[in-house]
XYZ file of N, CA and C in Angstrom:
459
model
N -0.907 -7.284 17.248
C -2.131 -7.535 17.970
C -3.213 -7.885 16.955
N -4.007 -8.903 17.262
C -5.060 -9.328 16.349
C -6.384 -9.469 17.083
N -7.450 -9.279 16.340
C -8.793 -9.546 16.822
C -9.528 -10.261 15.703
N -10.176 -11.348 16.027
C -10.885 -12.145 15.026
C -9.936 -12.540 13.889
N -8.705 -12.863 14.295
C -7.647 -13.286 13.386
C -7.274 -12.249 12.333
N -7.518 -10.964 12.613
C -7.112 -9.878 11.722
C -6.294 -8.879 12.540
N -5.195 -8.360 11.951
C -4.373 -7.399 12.695
C -5.140 -6.107 12.946
N -4.976 -5.564 14.159
C -5.681 -4.313 14.455
C -4.742 -3.189 14.867
N -3.493 -3.496 15.154
C -2.594 -2.441 15.560
C -1.202 -2.768 15.069
N -0.441 -1.872 14.561
C -0.686 -0.443 14.459
C -1.332 -0.019 13.152
N -1.725 -0.962 12.294
C -2.198 -0.582 10.969
C -3.704 -0.409 10.863
N -4.441 -0.554 11.947
C -5.878 -0.444 11.794
C -6.497 0.304 12.965
N -7.278 1.286 12.643
C -8.114 1.983 13.610
C -9.494 2.016 12.991
N -10.474 1.509 13.680
C -11.841 1.494 13.159
C -12.720 2.374 14.048
N -12.976 3.593 13.609
C -13.884 4.443 14.391
C -15.318 3.960 14.233
N -16.032 3.906 15.337
C -17.420 3.456 15.314
C -18.292 4.616 15.775
N -19.261 4.980 14.953
C -20.169 6.068 15.294
C -19.707 7.391 14.738
N -20.621 8.344 14.704
C -20.351 9.655 14.114
C -19.231 10.386 14.837
N -19.294 10.443 16.159
C -18.274 11.175 16.912
C -16.892 10.560 16.738
N -16.842 9.251 16.702
C -15.557 8.575 16.525
C -14.981 8.851 15.140
N -15.837 8.948 14.112
C -15.355 9.255 12.763
C -14.709 10.629 12.698
N -15.130 11.540 13.549
C -14.555 12.881 13.558
C -13.080 12.853 13.957
N -12.676 11.794 14.671
C -11.272 11.667 15.066
C -10.381 11.664 13.839
N -10.816 10.983 12.777
C -9.992 10.885 11.572
C -9.771 12.233 10.905
N -10.609 13.213 11.212
C -10.419 14.551 10.640
C -9.128 15.200 11.130
N -8.608 14.713 12.253
C -7.367 15.271 12.790
C -6.127 14.704 12.094
N -6.316 13.656 11.326
C -5.219 13.072 10.571
C -5.269 13.606 9.142
N -4.127 13.557 8.457
C -4.134 13.884 7.035
C -4.860 12.758 6.302
N -5.248 13.004 5.058
C -5.944 11.963 4.288
C -5.088 10.717 4.134
N -3.830 10.896 3.832
C -2.940 9.743 3.656
C -2.815 8.982 4.966
N -2.609 9.700 6.046
C -2.448 9.079 7.355
C -3.703 8.305 7.743
N -4.865 8.893 7.537
C -6.124 8.231 7.877
C -6.313 6.964 7.046
N -5.971 7.024 5.768
C -6.140 5.843 4.908
C -5.162 4.742 5.292
N -3.956 5.103 5.693
C -2.999 4.092 6.143
C -3.465 3.431 7.435
N -3.969 4.233 8.348
C -4.369 3.705 9.652
C -5.630 2.856 9.590
N -6.459 3.053 8.587
C -7.712 2.288 8.526
C -7.630 1.078 7.610
N -6.448 0.759 7.123
C -6.301 -0.455 6.324
C -6.549 -1.676 7.199
N -7.266 -2.632 6.670
C -7.543 -3.878 7.372
C -6.860 -4.996 6.598
N -5.719 -5.425 7.086
C -4.932 -6.386 6.333
C -4.776 -7.687 7.105
N -5.065 -8.772 6.428
C -4.915 -10.074 7.047
C -3.844 -10.897 6.372
N -3.049 -10.291 5.523
C -2.051 -11.042 4.774
C -0.657 -10.467 5.038
N 0.328 -11.323 5.334
C 1.664 -10.821 5.678
C 2.350 -10.028 4.562
N 2.127 -10.391 3.307
C 2.758 -9.646 2.207
C 2.190 -8.228 2.156
N 0.880 -8.115 2.296
C 0.258 -6.777 2.286
C 0.690 -5.978 3.513
N 0.843 -6.643 4.651
C 1.326 -5.951 5.854
C 2.730 -5.395 5.638
N 3.584 -6.195 5.009
C 4.957 -5.749 4.751
C 4.955 -4.554 3.800
N 4.167 -4.633 2.726
C 4.093 -3.519 1.772
C 3.542 -2.268 2.446
N 2.555 -2.446 3.312
C 1.963 -1.308 4.016
C 2.951 -0.693 5.002
N 3.763 -1.520 5.640
C 4.740 -0.966 6.589
C 5.729 -0.046 5.872
N 6.089 -0.401 4.635
C 6.951 0.493 3.851
C 6.216 1.797 3.509
N 4.916 1.705 3.218
C 4.155 2.922 2.918
C 4.024 3.803 4.154
N 3.858 3.187 5.312
C 3.800 3.966 6.555
C 5.137 4.667 6.773
N 6.237 3.956 6.527
C 7.558 4.566 6.627
C 7.692 5.716 5.633
N 7.192 5.512 4.419
C 7.252 6.572 3.402
C 6.483 7.802 3.867
N 5.313 7.582 4.435
C 4.512 8.715 4.923
C 5.258 9.468 6.017
N 5.819 8.730 6.977
C 6.539 9.383 8.079
C 7.749 10.152 7.557
N 8.448 9.592 6.587
C 9.587 10.301 5.988
C 9.127 11.562 5.251
N 8.001 11.460 4.575
C 7.452 12.606 3.860
C 7.098 13.718 4.840
N 6.544 13.343 5.981
C 6.204 14.335 7.011
C 7.450 15.027 7.554
N 8.582 14.313 7.539
C 9.847 14.900 7.989
C 10.571 15.606 6.843
N 9.912 15.704 5.696
C 10.439 16.345 4.491
C 11.628 15.598 3.894
N 11.701 14.282 4.161
C 12.719 13.428 3.563
C 12.096 12.786 2.324
N 12.010 13.552 1.257
C 11.324 13.105 0.047
C 12.070 11.938 -0.601
N 13.372 12.009 -0.632
C 14.152 10.904 -1.216
C 13.912 9.612 -0.445
N 13.923 9.687 0.877
C 13.676 8.507 1.703
C 12.269 7.970 1.514
N 11.308 8.872 1.369
C 9.914 8.461 1.144
C 9.801 7.722 -0.181
N 10.432 8.235 -1.197
C 10.375 7.600 -2.514
C 11.033 6.215 -2.472
N 12.109 6.086 -1.724
C 12.765 4.782 -1.574
C 11.824 3.786 -0.901
N 11.142 4.216 0.140
C 10.212 3.332 0.846
C 9.026 2.942 -0.038
N 8.545 3.875 -0.847
C 7.460 3.551 -1.781
C 7.940 2.503 -2.788
N 9.146 2.683 -3.310
C 9.699 1.685 -4.246
C 9.796 0.318 -3.580
N 10.235 0.278 -2.326
C 10.342 -0.991 -1.609
C 8.965 -1.638 -1.454
N 7.954 -0.839 -1.161
C 6.594 -1.364 -1.022
C 6.120 -1.973 -2.336
N 6.322 -1.250 -3.418
C 5.911 -1.747 -4.736
C 6.710 -2.981 -5.135
N 7.989 -3.017 -4.763
C 8.816 -4.192 -5.056
C 8.301 -5.425 -4.309
N 7.861 -5.238 -3.075
C 7.292 -6.351 -2.299
C 6.049 -6.885 -3.009
N 5.192 -5.979 -3.456
C 3.984 -6.415 -4.160
C 4.341 -7.185 -5.429
N 5.280 -6.648 -6.183
C 5.634 -7.276 -7.462
C 6.331 -8.621 -7.255
N 7.291 -8.670 -6.355
C 8.089 -9.888 -6.190
C 7.385 -10.957 -5.350
N 6.683 -10.537 -4.316
C 6.127 -11.508 -3.367
C 4.648 -11.806 -3.571
N 3.896 -10.867 -4.146
C 2.458 -11.081 -4.280
C 2.062 -11.473 -5.704
N 2.500 -10.707 -6.680
C 2.083 -10.964 -8.068
C 2.470 -12.375 -8.493
N 3.626 -12.827 -8.069
C 4.089 -14.160 -8.467
C 3.258 -15.285 -7.859
N 2.474 -14.989 -6.817
C 1.672 -16.018 -6.147
C 0.191 -15.973 -6.517
N -0.196 -15.016 -7.344
C -1.621 -14.864 -7.665
C -2.096 -16.019 -8.536
N -3.229 -16.588 -8.139
C -3.904 -17.606 -8.941
C -5.252 -17.045 -9.352
N -5.569 -17.162 -10.638
C -6.839 -16.644 -11.146
C -7.493 -17.693 -12.037
N -8.767 -17.486 -12.297
C -9.472 -18.374 -13.221
C -9.045 -18.028 -14.645
N -9.334 -18.918 -15.573
C -8.875 -18.760 -16.964
C -9.299 -17.429 -17.576
N -10.509 -16.958 -17.242
C -10.989 -15.698 -17.839
C -10.143 -14.498 -17.416
N -9.452 -14.619 -16.290
C -8.666 -13.494 -15.771
C -7.169 -13.774 -15.849
N -6.764 -14.581 -16.823
C -5.364 -15.004 -16.894
C -4.387 -13.846 -17.073
N -4.849 -12.717 -17.608
C -3.971 -11.564 -17.810
C -3.826 -10.690 -16.563
N -4.622 -10.958 -15.537
C -4.611 -10.096 -14.351
C -3.224 -9.960 -13.722
N -2.502 -11.058 -13.433
C -1.182 -10.880 -12.813
C -0.233 -10.033 -13.658
N -0.232 -10.248 -14.966
C 0.651 -9.463 -15.841
C 0.232 -7.992 -15.866
N -1.078 -7.733 -15.907
C -1.556 -6.343 -15.890
C -1.227 -5.662 -14.564
N -1.340 -6.407 -13.468
C -0.995 -5.862 -12.159
C 0.491 -5.529 -12.102
N 1.298 -6.399 -12.649
C 2.746 -6.156 -12.685
C 3.052 -4.889 -13.491
N 2.372 -4.694 -14.626
C 2.567 -3.475 -15.434
C 2.153 -2.231 -14.655
N 1.050 -2.327 -13.919
C 0.588 -1.195 -13.111
C 1.621 -0.843 -12.047
N 2.125 -1.853 -11.358
C 3.141 -1.624 -10.327
C 4.397 -1.016 -10.940
N 4.826 -1.528 -12.092
C 5.996 -0.957 -12.767
C 5.758 0.497 -13.149
N 4.547 0.807 -13.612
C 4.216 2.185 -13.973
C 4.259 3.115 -12.772
N 3.709 2.662 -11.652
C 3.760 3.473 -10.432
C 5.203 3.663 -9.977
N 5.965 2.600 -10.065
C 7.356 2.646 -9.605
C 8.178 3.637 -10.433
N 7.876 3.741 -11.723
C 8.620 4.672 -12.582
C 8.506 6.118 -12.116
N 7.385 6.456 -11.474
C 7.227 7.819 -10.977
C 8.181 8.143 -9.834
N 8.621 7.120 -9.099
C 9.513 7.358 -7.968
C 10.913 6.785 -8.211
N 11.209 6.473 -9.470
C 12.521 5.962 -9.872
C 13.140 6.963 -10.829
N 14.383 7.277 -10.617
C 15.026 8.277 -11.464
C 15.807 7.696 -12.617
N 16.568 6.653 -12.380
C 17.376 6.065 -13.434
C 18.609 6.867 -13.770
N 19.020 7.750 -12.915
C 20.234 8.531 -13.151
C 20.238 9.788 -12.315
N 21.260 10.602 -12.450
C 21.344 11.827 -11.659
C 20.199 12.787 -11.989
N 19.775 13.511 -11.010
C 18.698 14.480 -11.207
C 19.020 15.750 -10.426
N 18.635 16.880 -10.960
C 18.929 18.138 -10.269
C 17.931 18.398 -9.139
N 18.446 18.665 -7.971
C 17.594 19.067 -6.846
C 16.733 17.950 -6.293
N 15.912 18.280 -5.298
C 15.061 17.274 -4.669
C 13.893 16.876 -5.569
N 13.379 15.690 -5.332
C 12.234 15.192 -6.097
C 10.981 15.955 -5.702
N 10.023 16.071 -6.611
C 8.809 16.819 -6.298
C 7.947 16.093 -5.272
N 7.545 16.829 -4.274
C 6.737 16.288 -3.182
C 5.360 15.841 -3.678
N 4.755 16.609 -4.561
C 3.395 16.273 -4.999
C 3.346 14.943 -5.743
N 4.350 14.654 -6.538
C 4.402 13.361 -7.235
C 4.536 12.229 -6.220
N 5.363 12.425 -5.218
C 5.555 11.413 -4.181
C 4.248 11.173 -3.432
N 3.538 12.232 -3.092
C 2.250 12.089 -2.401
C 1.235 11.350 -3.273
N 1.232 11.653 -4.565
C 0.299 10.993 -5.477
C 0.570 9.487 -5.530
N 1.824 9.097 -5.696
C 2.162 7.676 -5.796
C 1.925 6.983 -4.461
N 2.162 7.656 -3.360
C 1.851 7.095 -2.045
C 0.356 6.816 -1.938
N -0.468 7.779 -2.332
C -1.922 7.602 -2.286
C -2.383 6.467 -3.202
N -1.834 6.415 -4.392
C -2.216 5.359 -5.336
C -1.784 3.984 -4.839
N -0.636 3.915 -4.204
C -0.151 2.644 -3.659
C -1.042 2.161 -2.515
N -1.499 3.083 -1.691
C -2.428 2.734 -0.609
C -3.704 2.163 -1.197
N -4.236 2.826 -2.221
C -5.470 2.337 -2.851
C -5.270 0.973 -3.504
N -4.102 0.740 -4.080
C -3.806 -0.554 -4.681
C -3.802 -1.648 -3.613
N -3.177 -1.379 -2.485
C -3.148 -2.364 -1.403
C -4.549 -2.596 -0.849
N -5.343 -1.540 -0.733
C -6.734 -1.714 -0.277
C -7.502 -2.615 -1.244
N -7.321 -2.409 -2.540
C -7.984 -3.237 -3.537
C -7.538 -4.691 -3.417
N -6.234 -4.911 -3.317
C -5.712 -6.275 -3.232
C -6.209 -6.973 -1.965
N -6.264 -6.252 -0.850
C -6.767 -6.842 0.395
C -8.222 -7.269 0.243
N -9.026 -6.401 -0.387
C -10.437 -6.748 -0.627
C -10.568 -7.928 -1.573
N -9.766 -7.944 -2.626
C -9.837 -9.018 -3.613
C -9.450 -10.364 -3.006
N -8.463 -10.361 -2.135
C -8.059 -11.601 -1.468
C -9.125 -12.031 -0.463
N -9.609 -11.061 0.326
C -10.610 -11.373 1.348
C -11.905 -11.905 0.730
N -12.323 -11.329 -0.383
C -13.570 -11.762 -1.023
C -13.339 -12.914 -2.007
N -12.105 -13.408 -2.057
C -11.726 -14.555 -2.889
C -11.873 -14.295 -4.389
N -11.764 -13.025 -4.788
C -11.721 -12.685 -6.211
C -10.412 -13.177 -6.793
N -9.342 -13.059 -5.986
C -8.059 -13.651 -6.346
C -7.616 -14.515 -5.175
N -6.769 -15.477 -5.469
C -6.195 -16.291 -4.394
C -4.692 -16.339 -4.599
N -4.004 -16.706 -3.542
C -2.548 -16.764 -3.600
C -2.079 -18.188 -3.364
N -1.084 -18.590 -4.140
C -0.485 -19.913 -3.969
C 0.163 -19.976 -2.592
N 0.104 -21.130 -2.002
C 0.803 -21.346 -0.734
C 2.292 -21.412 -1.014
N 3.095 -21.188 0.026
C 4.557 -21.283 -0.136
C 4.927 -22.665 -0.620
N 5.796 -22.675 -1.584
C 6.198 -23.954 -2.182
C 7.450 -24.471 -1.560
């Protein structure tokens, strides 16, 4: 569903007024931040859908599944978004720096071999929160034309 050519459901809830803002108090911080994302780009929508899945899995105490979904979200950003970023000459390092940031976040939810017991929930929550903030930043940067994306070739 879209309004003014921007998706509004299920990834966006915009409370208007003081009483409406109180509604968000009933959600967890992660849940509220996921629901209030305003995304107009299909790549960001896909990455966000994986984060929403990660959150729901985390709520069901499926930490391994949540970490997998977070990795998938970060992989979408790295493979589908970073490769399409166009910047001015002064910001030529931005795509490479963004790729390093995504790789760094991904390392927190990647094991690289057998591990004893379940993964720590707090680390998963931290990377989920950071990934949400990264997507919010990228959405703002695209919307305000700080960065642009190449069209499909």
